[in-house]
Coordinates of C-alpha atoms and ligand atoms in Angstrom, one line a residue:
M1192 CA 19.5 -10.8 -15.7
A1193 CA 17.0 -8.4 -14.2
T1194 CA 13.6 -8.9 -15.7
Y1195 CA 11.6 -5.9 -13.7
D1196 CA 13.6 -2.3 -14.2
I1197 CA 12.1 -0.2 -10.9
A1198 CA 12.7 4.0 -11.1
T1199 CA 13.7 4.6 -7.7
I1200 CA 13.8 8.3 -6.3
E1201 CA 14.6 8.6 -2.5
G1202 CA 13.7 12.3 -2.3
D1203 CA 13.8 14.5 0.8
G1204 CA 13.7 14.0 4.6
I1205 CA 13.1 10.3 5.7
G1206 CA 12.8 9.6 2.0
P1207 CA 16.2 8.2 1.5
E1208 CA 16.2 5.8 4.7
V1209 CA 12.7 4.3 4.4
C1210 CA 13.6 3.7 0.5
A1211 CA 16.8 1.9 1.2
A1212 CA 15.1 -0.2 4.0
T1213 CA 12.4 -1.0 1.5
V1214 CA 15.1 -1.9 -1.4
T1215 CA 17.0 -4.2 1.2
V1216 CA 13.6 -6.0 2.2
L1217 CA 12.5 -6.6 -1.4
K1218 CA 15.8 -8.1 -2.5
E1219 CA 15.6 -10.3 0.5
A1220 CA 12.1 -11.3 -0.5
L1221 CA 12.9 -12.2 -3.9
G1222 CA 16.3 -13.9 -3.5
S1223 CA 17.4 -12.9 -7.1
N1224 CA 18.2 -9.8 -9.4
L1225 CA 14.4 -10.0 -10.7
L1226 CA 14.3 -6.3 -10.0
S1227 CA 16.9 -4.1 -11.0
F1228 CA 16.7 -0.5 -8.9
N1229 CA 17.9 2.6 -10.6
Q1230 CA 18.1 5.5 -8.6
F1231 CA 17.3 9.0 -9.9
P1232 CA 17.2 12.5 -8.6
G1233 CA 14.0 14.5 -7.9
G1234 CA 12.4 16.5 -5.0
A1235 CA 12.9 19.7 -3.0
S1236 CA 16.5 19.4 -2.1
H1237 CA 17.4 18.7 -5.7
Y1238 CA 15.4 21.7 -6.7
V1239 CA 17.8 23.8 -4.3
K1240 CA 20.6 22.3 -6.2
T1241 CA 19.5 22.5 -9.7
G1242 CA 16.1 24.4 -10.0
Q1243 CA 14.4 21.0 -11.2
V1244 CA 12.3 19.4 -9.0
L1245 CA 11.8 16.2 -11.5
P1246 CA 14.5 16.3 -13.9
Q1247 CA 13.6 15.1 -17.6
E1248 CA 16.3 12.1 -17.0
T1249 CA 13.8 11.0 -13.9
F1250 CA 10.6 11.6 -15.7
D1251 CA 12.0 9.4 -18.7
A1252 CA 13.0 6.4 -16.2
C1253 CA 9.9 6.7 -14.5
N1254 CA 8.0 6.6 -17.8
T1255 CA 9.8 3.6 -19.1
S1256 CA 10.4 1.5 -15.9
H1257 CA 8.2 -1.3 -14.9
A1258 CA 7.2 0.4 -11.7
I1259 CA 8.3 3.6 -9.5
L1260 CA 9.6 3.5 -6.1
H1261 CA 9.5 6.6 -4.1
G1262 CA 10.5 7.5 -0.5
A1263 CA 9.1 11.0 0.1
A1264 CA 9.3 14.4 -1.5
G1265 CA 8.9 18.0 0.2
L1266 CA 10.8 20.4 2.7
P1267 CA 8.5 23.2 4.4
S1268 CA 11.2 25.5 3.6
V1269 CA 11.8 25.1 -0.3
T1270 CA 8.5 26.9 -1.5
Y1271 CA 7.5 28.8 -4.7
P1272 CA 6.9 32.3 -4.5
D1273 CA 3.0 32.1 -4.1
G1274 CA 3.7 30.2 -1.1
T1275 CA 3.1 26.7 -2.1
E1276 CA 5.7 23.6 -1.5
V1277 CA 7.9 22.9 -4.4
G1278 CA 8.4 19.1 -3.5
N1279 CA 4.7 17.9 -4.0
D1280 CA 5.3 18.8 -7.7
L1281 CA 7.2 15.8 -7.9
H1282 CA 4.4 13.6 -7.6
L1283 CA 1.8 15.9 -8.9
Q1284 CA 4.0 15.9 -12.2
L1285 CA 4.3 12.4 -12.4
R1286 CA 0.6 11.8 -11.5
F1287 CA -0.5 13.9 -14.5
K1288 CA 2.3 13.1 -17.0
L1289 CA 1.5 9.3 -16.4
D1290 CA -2.0 9.6 -15.4
L1291 CA -2.0 7.5 -12.7
Y1292 CA -5.6 8.2 -11.7
A1293 CA -6.1 5.8 -9.0
N1294 CA -4.4 6.6 -5.7
V1295 CA -4.9 3.5 -3.4
R1296 CA -4.5 3.5 0.1
P1297 CA -5.2 0.6 2.1
I1298 CA -6.1 1.0 5.9
R1299 CA -5.5 -2.3 8.0
L1300 CA -5.0 -2.8 11.6
Y1301 CA -2.2 -5.3 12.3
Q1302 CA -2.6 -5.2 16.1
G1303 CA -5.2 -3.8 18.4
D1304 CA -3.0 -2.0 20.5
F1305 CA -1.5 0.1 17.9
S1306 CA -5.3 1.9 17.4
P1307 CA -6.0 4.6 19.6
L1308 CA -9.7 3.6 19.2
K1309 CA -10.8 1.0 21.9
N1310 CA -11.4 -2.6 22.0
R1311 CA -10.3 -2.9 18.1
Q1312 CA -8.6 -6.3 17.3
S1313 CA -6.2 -7.0 14.3
G1314 CA -8.5 -7.6 11.3
D1315 CA -11.4 -5.2 12.5
I1316 CA -10.2 -2.3 10.5
D1317 CA -9.5 -3.4 7.0
Y1318 CA -10.7 -1.1 4.2
I1319 CA -9.2 0.5 1.3
I1320 CA -9.5 4.3 0.1
V1321 CA -9.4 4.9 -3.6
R1322 CA -8.6 8.5 -3.7
E1323 CA -9.1 10.2 -7.2
N1324 CA -5.6 11.5 -8.0
T1325 CA -5.6 13.7 -11.1
E1326 CA -8.9 15.7 -10.9
G1327 CA -11.0 17.5 -8.0
L1328 CA -9.7 20.4 -6.4
Y1329 CA -6.0 19.8 -6.5
A1330 CA -6.3 19.8 -10.3
S1331 CA -6.5 23.1 -10.1
R1332 CA -2.5 23.5 -8.7
G1333 CA -0.6 26.4 -10.3
A1334 CA -3.6 27.8 -12.0
G1335 CA -5.6 29.6 -9.0
V1336 CA -6.4 33.1 -9.1
L1337 CA -5.4 35.7 -6.7
L1338 CA -7.1 39.0 -7.4
R1339 CA -5.5 42.1 -6.1
G1340 CA -4.4 40.5 -2.8
E1341 CA -8.2 40.3 -1.9
V1342 CA -9.6 37.3 -3.7
A1343 CA -8.1 34.0 -4.2
T1344 CA -9.8 31.0 -6.1
D1345 CA -9.1 27.4 -7.1
T1346 CA -11.4 25.6 -9.3
L1347 CA -12.4 22.0 -8.4
V1348 CA -12.8 20.0 -11.8
L1349 CA -14.6 16.9 -12.1
T1350 CA -15.1 14.9 -15.7
R1351 CA -17.5 12.3 -16.4
K1352 CA -14.4 10.2 -17.8
G1353 CA -12.4 10.6 -14.6
V1354 CA -15.4 9.9 -12.3
S1355 CA -16.6 7.0 -14.1
R1356 CA -13.0 5.1 -14.3
I1357 CA -12.2 5.6 -10.5
A1358 CA -15.6 4.5 -9.7
K1359 CA -15.2 1.5 -11.9
F1360 CA -11.8 1.2 -10.4
A1361 CA -13.2 0.9 -7.1
F1362 CA -16.0 -1.5 -7.6
E1363 CA -13.8 -3.6 -9.1
L1364 CA -11.5 -3.9 -6.2
S1365 CA -14.1 -4.5 -4.1
R1366 CA -15.2 -7.4 -6.2
K1367 CA -11.4 -8.7 -5.6
R1368 CA -12.1 -8.4 -1.8
N1369 CA -13.9 -10.1 0.9
G1370 CA -16.2 -7.9 2.0
A1371 CA -16.3 -5.4 5.1
P1372 CA -14.8 -7.1 8.6
S1373 CA -18.3 -6.2 10.1
D1374 CA -20.6 -8.1 7.8
G1375 CA -18.6 -9.5 4.8
V1376 CA -20.5 -7.4 2.8
R1377 CA -18.6 -6.1 -0.7
R1378 CA -19.3 -2.5 -0.6
M1379 CA -18.3 0.6 -2.1
T1380 CA -19.0 3.9 -0.3
V1381 CA -19.1 7.0 -2.3
C1382 CA -17.6 9.8 0.0
D1383 CA -18.6 13.5 -1.3
K1384 CA -20.4 16.4 -0.3
A1385 CA -23.3 15.8 -2.5
N1386 CA -25.7 17.9 -0.6
I1387 CA -23.9 21.3 -1.1
L1388 CA -22.0 21.4 -4.1
R1389 CA -22.9 20.7 -7.8
S1390 CA -19.6 19.1 -8.8
Y1391 CA -19.9 16.4 -6.0
A1392 CA -23.6 15.5 -6.8
F1393 CA -22.2 15.0 -10.2
F1394 CA -19.5 12.8 -8.6
R1395 CA -22.6 10.8 -7.1
S1396 CA -24.5 10.4 -9.9
V1397 CA -21.7 9.2 -11.9
C1398 CA -20.8 6.7 -9.4
D1399 CA -24.6 5.5 -9.1
E1400 CA -24.3 5.0 -13.1
V1401 CA -21.2 2.9 -13.0
A1402 CA -22.8 1.0 -10.1
Q1403 CA -25.4 -0.7 -12.3
D1404 CA -22.8 -2.7 -13.8
Y1405 CA -21.7 -4.1 -10.3
P1406 CA -25.2 -5.6 -8.7
D1407 CA -22.8 -7.6 -6.8
V1408 CA -21.2 -4.8 -4.6
A1409 CA -23.5 -2.7 -2.3
I1410 CA -23.3 1.1 -2.9
D1411 CA -23.2 3.3 -0.1
Y1412 CA -23.0 7.1 0.4
A1413 CA -21.2 9.0 3.1
Y1414 CA -21.0 13.0 3.3
V1415 CA -17.1 13.6 4.1
D1416 CA -17.8 15.3 7.2
A1417 CA -20.1 12.3 8.5
I1418 CA -17.5 9.9 7.2
T1419 CA -14.7 11.3 9.6
V1420 CA -17.0 10.3 12.4
H1421 CA -17.9 6.9 10.9
L1422 CA -14.3 6.0 10.5
V1423 CA -13.7 6.3 14.1
K1424 CA -16.7 5.0 15.5
R1425 CA -17.4 2.1 13.2
P1426 CA -14.2 1.5 11.0
E1427 CA -15.2 -2.3 10.3
F1428 CA -18.3 -1.3 8.3
Y1429 CA -16.1 -0.1 5.6
D1430 CA -14.5 -2.2 2.6
V1431 CA -13.8 0.3 -0.2
I1432 CA -14.0 3.9 -0.3
V1433 CA -13.8 6.4 -3.2
A1434 CA -13.3 10.1 -2.9
E1435 CA -12.6 13.2 -4.9
N1436 CA -9.1 13.8 -4.7
M1437 CA -8.7 16.4 -1.6
F1438 CA -11.1 14.5 0.4
G1439 CA -9.4 11.1 -0.2
D1440 CA -6.3 13.0 0.8
I1441 CA -7.5 14.1 4.1
I1442 CA -9.6 10.8 5.0
S1443 CA -6.7 8.6 4.1
D1444 CA -4.6 10.3 7.2
L1445 CA -7.5 9.9 9.3
G1446 CA -7.8 6.4 8.5
A1447 CA -4.1 5.9 8.9
A1448 CA -4.4 7.1 12.5
T1449 CA -6.8 4.8 13.4
V1450 CA -4.5 1.8 12.7
G1451 CA -1.3 3.5 14.2
G1452 CA -0.3 6.4 12.1
M1453 CA 1.5 7.5 9.1
G1454 CA 4.3 5.3 9.4
I1455 CA 2.5 2.1 8.7
A1456 CA 0.4 3.5 5.8
P1457 CA 1.1 2.4 2.2
S1458 CA -0.1 4.0 -0.9
G1459 CA 0.0 2.9 -4.9
E1460 CA -0.6 5.5 -7.3
L1461 CA -1.9 3.3 -10.4
G1462 CA -2.9 4.2 -14.1
D1463 CA -3.5 1.8 -16.6
N1464 CA 0.2 1.8 -17.9
H1465 CA 2.3 3.1 -14.7
G1466 CA 2.5 2.1 -11.1
L1467 CA 3.9 4.8 -8.3
F1468 CA 4.7 3.0 -4.8
Q1469 CA 5.2 5.3 -1.8
G1470 CA 4.3 5.2 1.9
A1471 CA 1.1 7.6 2.4
H1472 CA 3.2 9.9 4.5
G1473 CA 5.3 12.9 3.5
S1474 CA 9.0 13.5 4.3
A1475 CA 8.6 13.9 8.0
P1476 CA 11.7 16.3 8.2
D1477 CA 11.2 16.6 12.2
I1478 CA 12.3 12.8 12.3
A1479 CA 14.7 12.7 9.0
G1480 CA 18.3 11.6 9.4
Q1481 CA 18.0 10.1 12.9
N1482 CA 17.4 6.6 11.8
I1483 CA 14.2 6.5 13.8
A1484 CA 11.5 6.9 11.1
S1485 CA 9.3 3.6 10.6
P1486 CA 10.2 2.0 7.2
L1487 CA 6.9 0.0 7.3
A1488 CA 4.7 2.2 5.1
T1489 CA 7.2 2.2 2.4
I1490 CA 8.1 -1.6 2.8
L1491 CA 4.1 -2.4 2.6
S1492 CA 4.0 -0.2 -0.8
G1493 CA 6.9 -2.3 -1.7
S1494 CA 5.2 -5.3 -1.4
F1495 CA 2.0 -3.7 -3.1
M1496 CA 4.3 -3.1 -6.0
L1497 CA 5.1 -6.6 -6.4
R1498 CA 1.6 -7.8 -6.3
W1499 CA 0.7 -5.0 -8.8
L1500 CA 3.7 -6.2 -11.1
G1501 CA 2.9 -9.9 -10.3
D1502 CA -0.9 -9.3 -11.7
R1503 CA 0.3 -7.4 -14.7
H1504 CA 2.9 -9.5 -15.8
N1505 CA 1.2 -12.9 -14.3
D1506 CA 4.4 -13.6 -12.4
V1507 CA 3.6 -15.6 -9.4
S1508 CA 7.1 -15.2 -8.0
L1509 CA 6.4 -11.6 -7.4
I1510 CA 3.1 -12.5 -5.9
T1511 CA 4.4 -15.0 -3.5
A1512 CA 7.1 -12.6 -2.5
A1513 CA 4.7 -9.5 -1.8
E1514 CA 2.6 -12.6 0.6
R1515 CA 6.2 -13.1 2.3
I1516 CA 7.0 -9.5 2.9
E1517 CA 3.6 -9.3 4.2
R1518 CA 3.6 -12.0 6.5
A1519 CA 7.3 -11.0 7.7
V1520 CA 6.0 -7.8 8.7
E1521 CA 3.1 -9.2 10.4
A1522 CA 5.5 -11.8 12.4
T1523 CA 7.9 -8.9 13.3
L1524 CA 5.0 -6.9 14.7
A1525 CA 3.8 -9.8 16.4
N1526 CA 7.1 -10.9 18.3
G1527 CA 7.4 -7.3 19.7
K1528 CA 11.2 -7.5 19.0
A1529 CA 11.6 -4.4 16.6
I1530 CA 8.2 -2.4 17.0
P1531 CA 8.9 1.5 15.5
R1532 CA 8.7 4.2 18.0
D1533 CA 5.6 5.3 16.4
L1534 CA 3.7 2.5 17.3
G1535 CA 5.1 2.5 20.7
G1536 CA 8.3 0.5 20.5
L1537 CA 11.9 1.6 20.5
A1538 CA 13.2 0.2 17.3
S1539 CA 15.0 2.4 14.7
C1540 CA 14.6 2.2 11.2
S1541 CA 17.4 0.0 10.4
E1542 CA 16.3 -2.7 13.3
V1543 CA 12.8 -3.1 11.9
T1544 CA 14.3 -3.6 8.6
T1545 CA 16.9 -6.2 10.1
E1546 CA 13.9 -7.8 11.8
I1547 CA 11.8 -8.2 8.6
C1548 CA 14.8 -9.3 6.9
R1549 CA 15.6 -12.0 9.6
Q1550 CA 12.0 -13.4 9.1
L1551 CA 12.2 -13.5 5.4
K1552 CA 15.2 -15.6 5.9
Ligands
LIG2027 P1 2.8 15.6 2.9 O1 1.7 17.1 3.4 O2 3.6 15.8 2.3 O3 2.0 14.5 3.2 P2 2.4 15.9 6.0 O4 2.6 17.4 6.2 O5 1.5 15.5 6.1 O6 3.1 15.8 4.5 P3 4.4 13.9 7.3 O7 5.6 14.0 6.9 O8 3.5 12.8 6.7 O9 3.6 15.3 7.1 O10 4.5 13.8 8.7 C1 3.6 13.9 9.5 C2 3.8 13.4 11.1 O11 3.9 12.0 11.0 C3 5.0 13.9 11.3 O12 5.0 14.0 12.8 C4 6.1 12.6 11.3 O13 7.2 12.9 12.0 C5 4.9 11.6 11.2 N1 5.5 10.4 10.4 C6 5.4 10.7 9.0 N2 5.9 9.4 8.3 C7 6.4 9.0 9.3 C8 7.3 7.8 9.4 N3 7.4 6.8 8.3 N4 7.6 6.9 10.6 C9 7.1 7.7 11.8 N5 6.8 8.9 12.0 C10 6.5 9.4 10.6

């Protein structure tokens, strides 16, 4: 009898292949039917067929399941008349409707030679970006104004409630970690542009207020332009970084590049009652359907899902399975038998999956 229902949306592009790989690994790790994966349609291709990017049935399943596992959504050619991509609406609707306010993006270097940075070893880069997921500039999606074809505006929205809860989330996360690799200091870096815009100065001031409750975590500040340099020059200084929605989106791609690329960057979008897990990458249509995508980002997102479920339900078997998957990924990367192409190897998506399952056995 399955205990946890997982709403699974494969989506577009490489979504189906990386999602299927993850389901295989999760089943192997749990060795039982503790999870029940129920597939639901959604995404840009589904929109082309039906006019719906997130069908009601899919939303209802996401709302009532214990967690959501997602491949990727979006195709560059499938756009609304205003030019924006349809596929993004799948996550955006889920983010807003399920209030998935914390987008957690771990950036961890598994092996020095995966990084384009010089002289970095495994573990030297190990921080988490906490991207605010329901406010900021992206909150204006679909509500911007285009005036007479001459002027376009989108409004950046920040609320006290939204900023304080994401700051609190980031401080709590830092408390659970062992600090930054360089000095072991638990540190929460506020990434903003407080020197230019009132909205970001507000973001910083609310983070400062929340910091009063966390004297054990050092608060640190970085303007978004400066942090792009720091994340390349001294990534080992960072522990947890909190950022407004769009800034978090941008710096997490940069962070992913420093540890090997989008194919190894997991992501979890968490609210108080729901969690959606998918790789930090998009649908990568350029490599879709060729069995060459890396499944690692989605597999690591799947293990993140197990940890989150295990914590919520006090279920040690899920946490143990998550640890086993992470060790199997590490072993796979270390033995060099199945390195995905984006990390310099030759292994296909299915070969990487098979090797991880072999390690789990
Ligand atoms: P989105 O805006 O939806 O996040 P994107 O436009 O940033 O998507 P991605 O789909 O993430 O783009 O792809 C960016 C690049 O990274 C592409 O060249 C793609 O092939 C590569 N890439 C993304 N995911 C993977 C993966 N899992 N394995 C290998 N390469 C990947």
